[in-house]
CSV table of C-alpha atoms in Angstrom, one decimal:
chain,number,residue,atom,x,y,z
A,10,UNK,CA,-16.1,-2.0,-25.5
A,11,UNK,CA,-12.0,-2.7,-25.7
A,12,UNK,CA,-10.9,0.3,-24.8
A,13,UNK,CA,-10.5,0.7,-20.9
A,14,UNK,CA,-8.5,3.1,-18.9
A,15,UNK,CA,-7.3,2.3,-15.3
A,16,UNK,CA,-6.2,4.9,-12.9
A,17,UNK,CA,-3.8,3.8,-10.9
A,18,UNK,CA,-0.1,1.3,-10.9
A,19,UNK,CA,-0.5,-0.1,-7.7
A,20,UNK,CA,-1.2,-3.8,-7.0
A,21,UNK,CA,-4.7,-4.0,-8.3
A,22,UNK,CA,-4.3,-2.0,-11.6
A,23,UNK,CA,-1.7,-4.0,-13.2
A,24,UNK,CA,-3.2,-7.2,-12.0
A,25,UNK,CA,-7.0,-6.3,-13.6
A,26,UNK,CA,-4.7,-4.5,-16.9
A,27,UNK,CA,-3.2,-8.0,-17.4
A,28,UNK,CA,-6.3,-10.1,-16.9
A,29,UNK,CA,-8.3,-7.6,-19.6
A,30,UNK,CA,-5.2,-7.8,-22.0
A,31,UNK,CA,-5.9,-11.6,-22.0
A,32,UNK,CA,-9.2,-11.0,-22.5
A,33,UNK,CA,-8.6,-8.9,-25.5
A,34,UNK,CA,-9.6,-5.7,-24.3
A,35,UNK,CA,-7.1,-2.5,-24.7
A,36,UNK,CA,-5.9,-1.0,-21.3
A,37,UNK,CA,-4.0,1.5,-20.5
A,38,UNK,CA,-2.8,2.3,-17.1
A,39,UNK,CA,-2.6,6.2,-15.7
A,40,UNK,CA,-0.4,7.4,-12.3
A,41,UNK,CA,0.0,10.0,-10.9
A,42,UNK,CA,3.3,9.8,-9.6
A,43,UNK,CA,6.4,10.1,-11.8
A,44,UNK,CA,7.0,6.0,-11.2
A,45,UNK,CA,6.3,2.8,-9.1
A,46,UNK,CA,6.2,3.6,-5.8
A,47,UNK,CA,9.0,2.1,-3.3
A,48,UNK,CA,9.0,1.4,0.5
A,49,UNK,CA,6.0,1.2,2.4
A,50,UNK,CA,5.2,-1.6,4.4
A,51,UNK,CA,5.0,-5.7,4.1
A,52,UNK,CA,1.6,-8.1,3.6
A,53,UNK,CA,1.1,-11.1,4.3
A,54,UNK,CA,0.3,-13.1,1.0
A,55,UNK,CA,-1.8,-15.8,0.5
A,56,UNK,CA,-5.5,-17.0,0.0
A,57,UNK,CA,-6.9,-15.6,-3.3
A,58,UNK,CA,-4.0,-13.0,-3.8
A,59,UNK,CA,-1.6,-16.0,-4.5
A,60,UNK,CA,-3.6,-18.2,-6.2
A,61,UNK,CA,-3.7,-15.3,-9.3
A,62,UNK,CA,-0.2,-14.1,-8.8
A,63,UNK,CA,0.6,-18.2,-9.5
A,64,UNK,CA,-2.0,-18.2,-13.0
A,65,UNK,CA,0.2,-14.8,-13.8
A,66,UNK,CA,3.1,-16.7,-13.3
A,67,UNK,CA,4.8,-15.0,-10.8
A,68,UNK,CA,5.4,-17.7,-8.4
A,69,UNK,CA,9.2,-18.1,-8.5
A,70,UNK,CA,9.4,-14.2,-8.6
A,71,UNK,CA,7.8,-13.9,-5.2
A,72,UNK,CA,9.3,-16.6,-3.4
A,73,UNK,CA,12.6,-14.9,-4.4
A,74,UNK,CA,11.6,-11.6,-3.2
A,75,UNK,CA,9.4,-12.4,-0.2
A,76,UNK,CA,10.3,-13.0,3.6
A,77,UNK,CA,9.5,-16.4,5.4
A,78,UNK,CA,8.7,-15.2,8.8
A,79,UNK,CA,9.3,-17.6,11.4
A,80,UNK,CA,8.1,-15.6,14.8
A,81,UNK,CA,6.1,-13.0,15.9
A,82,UNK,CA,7.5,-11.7,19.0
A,83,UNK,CA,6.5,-9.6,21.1
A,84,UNK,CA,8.9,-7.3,23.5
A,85,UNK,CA,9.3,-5.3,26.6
A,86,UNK,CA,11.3,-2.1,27.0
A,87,UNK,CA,14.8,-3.9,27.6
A,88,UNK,CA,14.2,-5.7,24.4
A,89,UNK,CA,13.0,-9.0,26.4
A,90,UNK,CA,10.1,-11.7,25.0
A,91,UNK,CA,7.3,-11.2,26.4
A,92,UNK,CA,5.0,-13.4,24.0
A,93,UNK,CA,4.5,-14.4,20.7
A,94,UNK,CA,3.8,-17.3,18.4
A,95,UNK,CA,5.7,-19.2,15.7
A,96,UNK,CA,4.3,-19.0,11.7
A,97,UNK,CA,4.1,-22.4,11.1
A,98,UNK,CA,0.1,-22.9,11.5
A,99,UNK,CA,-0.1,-20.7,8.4
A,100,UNK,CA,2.2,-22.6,6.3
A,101,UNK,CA,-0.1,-25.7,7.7
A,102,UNK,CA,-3.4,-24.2,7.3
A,103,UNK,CA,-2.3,-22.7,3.4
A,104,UNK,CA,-0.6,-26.3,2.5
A,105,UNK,CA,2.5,-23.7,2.1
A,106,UNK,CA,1.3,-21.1,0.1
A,107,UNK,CA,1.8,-18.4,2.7
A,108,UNK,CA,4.4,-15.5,2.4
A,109,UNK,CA,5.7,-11.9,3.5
A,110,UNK,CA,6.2,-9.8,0.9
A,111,UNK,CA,6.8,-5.7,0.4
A,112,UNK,CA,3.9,-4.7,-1.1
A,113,UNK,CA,5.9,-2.0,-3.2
A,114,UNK,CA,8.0,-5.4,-4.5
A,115,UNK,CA,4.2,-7.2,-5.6
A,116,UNK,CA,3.4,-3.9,-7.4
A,117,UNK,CA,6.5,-4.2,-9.2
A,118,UNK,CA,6.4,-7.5,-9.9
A,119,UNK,CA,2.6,-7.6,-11.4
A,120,UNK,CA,3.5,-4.3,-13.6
A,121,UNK,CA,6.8,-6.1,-14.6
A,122,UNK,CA,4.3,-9.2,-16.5
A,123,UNK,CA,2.9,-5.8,-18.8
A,124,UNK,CA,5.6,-3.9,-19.0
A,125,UNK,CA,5.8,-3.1,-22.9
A,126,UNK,CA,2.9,-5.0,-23.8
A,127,UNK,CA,0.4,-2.0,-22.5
A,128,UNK,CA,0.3,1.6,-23.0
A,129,UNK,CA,1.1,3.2,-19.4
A,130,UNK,CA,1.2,7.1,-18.6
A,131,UNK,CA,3.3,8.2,-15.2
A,132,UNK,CA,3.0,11.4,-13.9
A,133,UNK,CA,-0.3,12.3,-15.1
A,134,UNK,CA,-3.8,12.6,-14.2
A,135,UNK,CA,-7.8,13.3,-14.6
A,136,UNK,CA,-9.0,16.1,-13.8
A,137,UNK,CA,-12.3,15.8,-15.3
A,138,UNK,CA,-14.4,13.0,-16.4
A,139,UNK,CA,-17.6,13.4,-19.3
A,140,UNK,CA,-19.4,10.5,-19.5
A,141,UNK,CA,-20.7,10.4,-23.5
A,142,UNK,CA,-23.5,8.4,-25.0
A,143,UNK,CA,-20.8,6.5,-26.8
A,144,UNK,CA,-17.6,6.7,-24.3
A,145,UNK,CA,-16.2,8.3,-21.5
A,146,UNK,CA,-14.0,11.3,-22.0
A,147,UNK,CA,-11.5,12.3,-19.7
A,148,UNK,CA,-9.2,15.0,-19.4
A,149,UNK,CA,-5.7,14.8,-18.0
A,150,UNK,CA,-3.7,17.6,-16.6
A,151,UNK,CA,-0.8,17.3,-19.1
A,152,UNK,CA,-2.1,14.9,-21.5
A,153,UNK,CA,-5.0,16.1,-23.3
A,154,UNK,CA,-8.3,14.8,-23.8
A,155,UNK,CA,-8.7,10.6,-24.1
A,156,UNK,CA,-12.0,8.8,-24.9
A,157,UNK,CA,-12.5,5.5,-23.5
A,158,UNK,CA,-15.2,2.7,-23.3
A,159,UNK,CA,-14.8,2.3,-19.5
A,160,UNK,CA,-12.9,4.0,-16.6
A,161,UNK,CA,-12.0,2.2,-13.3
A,162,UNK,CA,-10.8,3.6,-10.6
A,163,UNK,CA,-8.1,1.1,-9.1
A,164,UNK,CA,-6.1,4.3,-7.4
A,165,UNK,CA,-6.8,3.1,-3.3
A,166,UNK,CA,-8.0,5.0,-0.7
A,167,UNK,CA,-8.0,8.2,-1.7
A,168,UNK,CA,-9.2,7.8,-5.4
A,169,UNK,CA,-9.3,10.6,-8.1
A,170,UNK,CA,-11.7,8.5,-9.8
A,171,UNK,CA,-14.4,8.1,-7.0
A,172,UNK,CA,-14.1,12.1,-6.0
A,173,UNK,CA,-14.4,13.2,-9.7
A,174,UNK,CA,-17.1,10.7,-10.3
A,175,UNK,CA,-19.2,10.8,-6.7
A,176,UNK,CA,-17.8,13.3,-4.9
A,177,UNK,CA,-15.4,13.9,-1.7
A,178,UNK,CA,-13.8,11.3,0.0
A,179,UNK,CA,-15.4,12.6,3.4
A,180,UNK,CA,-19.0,11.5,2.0
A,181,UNK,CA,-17.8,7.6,2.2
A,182,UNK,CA,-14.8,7.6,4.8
A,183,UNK,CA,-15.2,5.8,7.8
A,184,UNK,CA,-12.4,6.3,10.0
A,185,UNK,CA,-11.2,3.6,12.2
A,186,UNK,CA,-9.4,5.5,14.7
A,187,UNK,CA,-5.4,4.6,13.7
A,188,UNK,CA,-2.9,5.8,11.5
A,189,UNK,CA,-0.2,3.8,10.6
A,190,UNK,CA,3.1,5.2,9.3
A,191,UNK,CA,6.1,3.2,7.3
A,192,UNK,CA,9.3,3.5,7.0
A,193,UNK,CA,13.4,1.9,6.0
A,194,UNK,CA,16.6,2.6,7.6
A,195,UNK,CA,20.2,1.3,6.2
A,196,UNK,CA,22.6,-0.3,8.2
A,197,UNK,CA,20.4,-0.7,11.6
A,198,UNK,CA,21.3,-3.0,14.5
A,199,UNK,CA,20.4,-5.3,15.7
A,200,UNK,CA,19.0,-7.3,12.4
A,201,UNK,CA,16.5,-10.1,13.8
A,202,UNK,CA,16.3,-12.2,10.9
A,203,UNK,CA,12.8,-13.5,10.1
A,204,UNK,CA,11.2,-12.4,12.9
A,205,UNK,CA,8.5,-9.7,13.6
A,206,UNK,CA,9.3,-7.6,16.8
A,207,UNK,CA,6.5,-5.5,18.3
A,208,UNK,CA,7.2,-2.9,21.4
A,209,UNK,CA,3.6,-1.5,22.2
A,210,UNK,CA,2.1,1.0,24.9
A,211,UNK,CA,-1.7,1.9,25.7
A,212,UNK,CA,-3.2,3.4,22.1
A,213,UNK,CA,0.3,3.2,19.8
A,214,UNK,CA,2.5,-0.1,18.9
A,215,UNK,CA,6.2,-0.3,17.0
A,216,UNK,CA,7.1,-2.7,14.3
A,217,UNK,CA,10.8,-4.1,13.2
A,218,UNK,CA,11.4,-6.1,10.3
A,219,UNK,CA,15.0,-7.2,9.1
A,220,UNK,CA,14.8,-6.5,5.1
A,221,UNK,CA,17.2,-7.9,2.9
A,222,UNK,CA,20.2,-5.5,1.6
A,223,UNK,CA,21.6,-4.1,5.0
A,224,UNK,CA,17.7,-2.4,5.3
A,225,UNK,CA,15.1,-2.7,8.7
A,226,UNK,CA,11.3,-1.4,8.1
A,227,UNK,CA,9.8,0.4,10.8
A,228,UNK,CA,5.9,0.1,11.1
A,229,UNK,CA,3.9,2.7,13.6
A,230,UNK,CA,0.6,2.0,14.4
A,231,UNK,CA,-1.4,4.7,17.1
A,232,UNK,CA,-4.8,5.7,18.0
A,233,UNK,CA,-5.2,9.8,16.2
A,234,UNK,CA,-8.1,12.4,16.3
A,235,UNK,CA,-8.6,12.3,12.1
A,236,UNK,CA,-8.7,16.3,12.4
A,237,UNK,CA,-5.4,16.8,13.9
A,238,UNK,CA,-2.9,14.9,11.2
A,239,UNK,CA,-0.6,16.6,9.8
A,240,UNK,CA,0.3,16.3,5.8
A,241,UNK,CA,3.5,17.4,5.1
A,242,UNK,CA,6.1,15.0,5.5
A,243,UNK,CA,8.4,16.9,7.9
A,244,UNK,CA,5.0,17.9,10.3
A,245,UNK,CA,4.0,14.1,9.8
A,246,UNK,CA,7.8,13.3,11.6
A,247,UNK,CA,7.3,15.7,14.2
A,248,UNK,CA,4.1,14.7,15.0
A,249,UNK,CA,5.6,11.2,15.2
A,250,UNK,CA,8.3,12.5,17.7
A,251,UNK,CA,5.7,13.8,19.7
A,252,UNK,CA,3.9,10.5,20.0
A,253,UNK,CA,7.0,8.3,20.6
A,254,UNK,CA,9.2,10.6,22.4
A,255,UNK,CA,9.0,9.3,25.7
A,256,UNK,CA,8.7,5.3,24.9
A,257,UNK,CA,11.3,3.2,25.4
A,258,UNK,CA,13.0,0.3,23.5
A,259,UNK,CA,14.5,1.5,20.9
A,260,UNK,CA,12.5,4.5,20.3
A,261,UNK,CA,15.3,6.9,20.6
A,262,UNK,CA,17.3,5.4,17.7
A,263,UNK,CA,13.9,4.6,15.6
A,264,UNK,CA,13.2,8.6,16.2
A,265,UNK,CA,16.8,9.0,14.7
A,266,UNK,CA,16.6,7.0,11.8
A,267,UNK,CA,13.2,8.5,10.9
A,268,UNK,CA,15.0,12.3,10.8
A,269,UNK,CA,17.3,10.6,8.3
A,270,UNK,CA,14.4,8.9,6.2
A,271,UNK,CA,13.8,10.0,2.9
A,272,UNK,CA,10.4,8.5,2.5
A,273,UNK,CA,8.0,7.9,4.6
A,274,UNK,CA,4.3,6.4,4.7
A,275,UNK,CA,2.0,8.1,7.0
A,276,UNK,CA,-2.1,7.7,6.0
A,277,UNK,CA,-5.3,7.1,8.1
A,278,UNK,CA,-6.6,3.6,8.7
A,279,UNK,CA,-9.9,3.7,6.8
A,280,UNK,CA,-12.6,2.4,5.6
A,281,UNK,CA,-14.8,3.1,2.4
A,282,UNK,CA,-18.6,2.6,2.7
A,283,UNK,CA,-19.6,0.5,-0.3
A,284,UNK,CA,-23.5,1.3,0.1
A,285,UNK,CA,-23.1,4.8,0.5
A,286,UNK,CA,-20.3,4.9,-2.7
A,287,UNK,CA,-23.7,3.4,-4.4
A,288,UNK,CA,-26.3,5.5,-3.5
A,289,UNK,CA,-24.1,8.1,-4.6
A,290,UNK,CA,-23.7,6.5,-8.1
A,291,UNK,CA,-27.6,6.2,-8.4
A,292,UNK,CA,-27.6,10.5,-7.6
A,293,UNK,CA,-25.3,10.8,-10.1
A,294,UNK,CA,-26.4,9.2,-12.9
């Protein structure tokens, strides 16, 4: 078994593609979309996640990249403190090893370490999988038919992979109750460096981040009915509108930068049920 195909170029498909390239196995990484992915919102990075980014190498890369929050604060309407807490217990309780970081920016960074050394198809993807006595054959809707040893799914939330292979996502969802939406504006003010502002109201909160090159990210998190979100982007900013019409702080000119966005993250906070993605597998097979 050398040959392994990995759908999706997030964070976790270029990581496992590098590990199994060291290993001596073949892999070759599928996405749907045309190329990386951009924006989105920050992580916190630390524990296990940066322990493997430092055996990759990518230490110095992410430390250049990466935020070093120094406050969480949390405000009123007129922009005032109202609480909050300083970072440094992290830094303390990860002996350092603690960062902010776009997680677009990590996906970059971990496909930059196999850029060139293994095959990668963009803008492509399966539309039917065959497993054989002898391989797994998929078919992809521009490239033809490929025969593997193994397929993994590494393509998040809503996976190809796990719908082809077990069925519809709704059989394994468990919704939390939130949606959280992402976004960047150029050239907002006020820029609040290193710190983490949070407006919130019953049900629905508002994140500002100061990002580097004139940019701020805005993070919405609110309580949704799952049945009533909307998919296409310019519905998803109306719906927002609706939502964060009436709040103050600096909704107004958040609302305003959001009609000028040209990407924006909008997807359900969920959950996939592990046991019931098993029992599934067992039906299958």
């Amino acid at each position: 078994m050398r040959r392994v195909l990995i759908s999706g170029v997030g964070v976790a498909g270029p990581t496992l593609a590098y590990w199994l390239r060291e290993a001596g196995f073949e892999p070759t990484l599928l996405e749907r979309a045309p190329a990386l992915r951009s924006g989105g919102y920050v992580i916190d990075f630390w524990g296990l996640g940066y322990t493997i980014a430092e055996r990759m190498g990518l230490l110095a890369e992410i430390n250049r990249d990466g935020y070093h929050v120094q406050e969480l604060r949390i405000v009123d309407e007129a922009g005032h403190r109202l609480a909050g807490f300083g970072t440094a217990v992290f830094a303390e309780l990860t002996g350092g090893r603690y960062i902010t970081l776009q997680r677009s920016r990590l996906s970059h960074l971990l496909y930059e370490r196999i850029d060139g050394d293994v095959e990668a198809i963009f803008g492509d993807e399966i539309t039917l999988v065959e497993e054989k006595l002898d391989c797994v054959e998929v078919q992809l809707k521009h490239g033809g038919k490929r025969r593997f040893d193994l397929l993994i799914g590494a393509d998040g939330l809503h996976s190809a992979v796990r719908k082809l292979v077990f069925g519809p996502q709704r059989k394994f969802e468990r919704y939390l109750g939130y949606v959280v939406a992402a976004f960047e504006a150029r050239g907002y003010r006020p820029r609040d460096e290193d710190v983490y502002l949070i407006h919130g109201q019953p049900g629905r909160m508002i994140g500002r981040f100061t990002l580097r090159d004139d940019r701020t990210l805005f993070l919405l998190v609110f309580a949704a009915d799952r049945t009533t979100l909307p998919e296409a982007p310019e519905a998803q900013k109306m719906f927002l509108r609706r939502i964060y019409g009436e709040d103050g702080w600096e909704c107004d000119r958040m609302l305003a930068e959001l009609e000028r966005a040209g990407e924006l993250y909008f997807d359900a906070v969920s959950q996939m049920d592990a046991e019931l993605v098993t029992r599934a597998g067992g039906s299958h097979r």
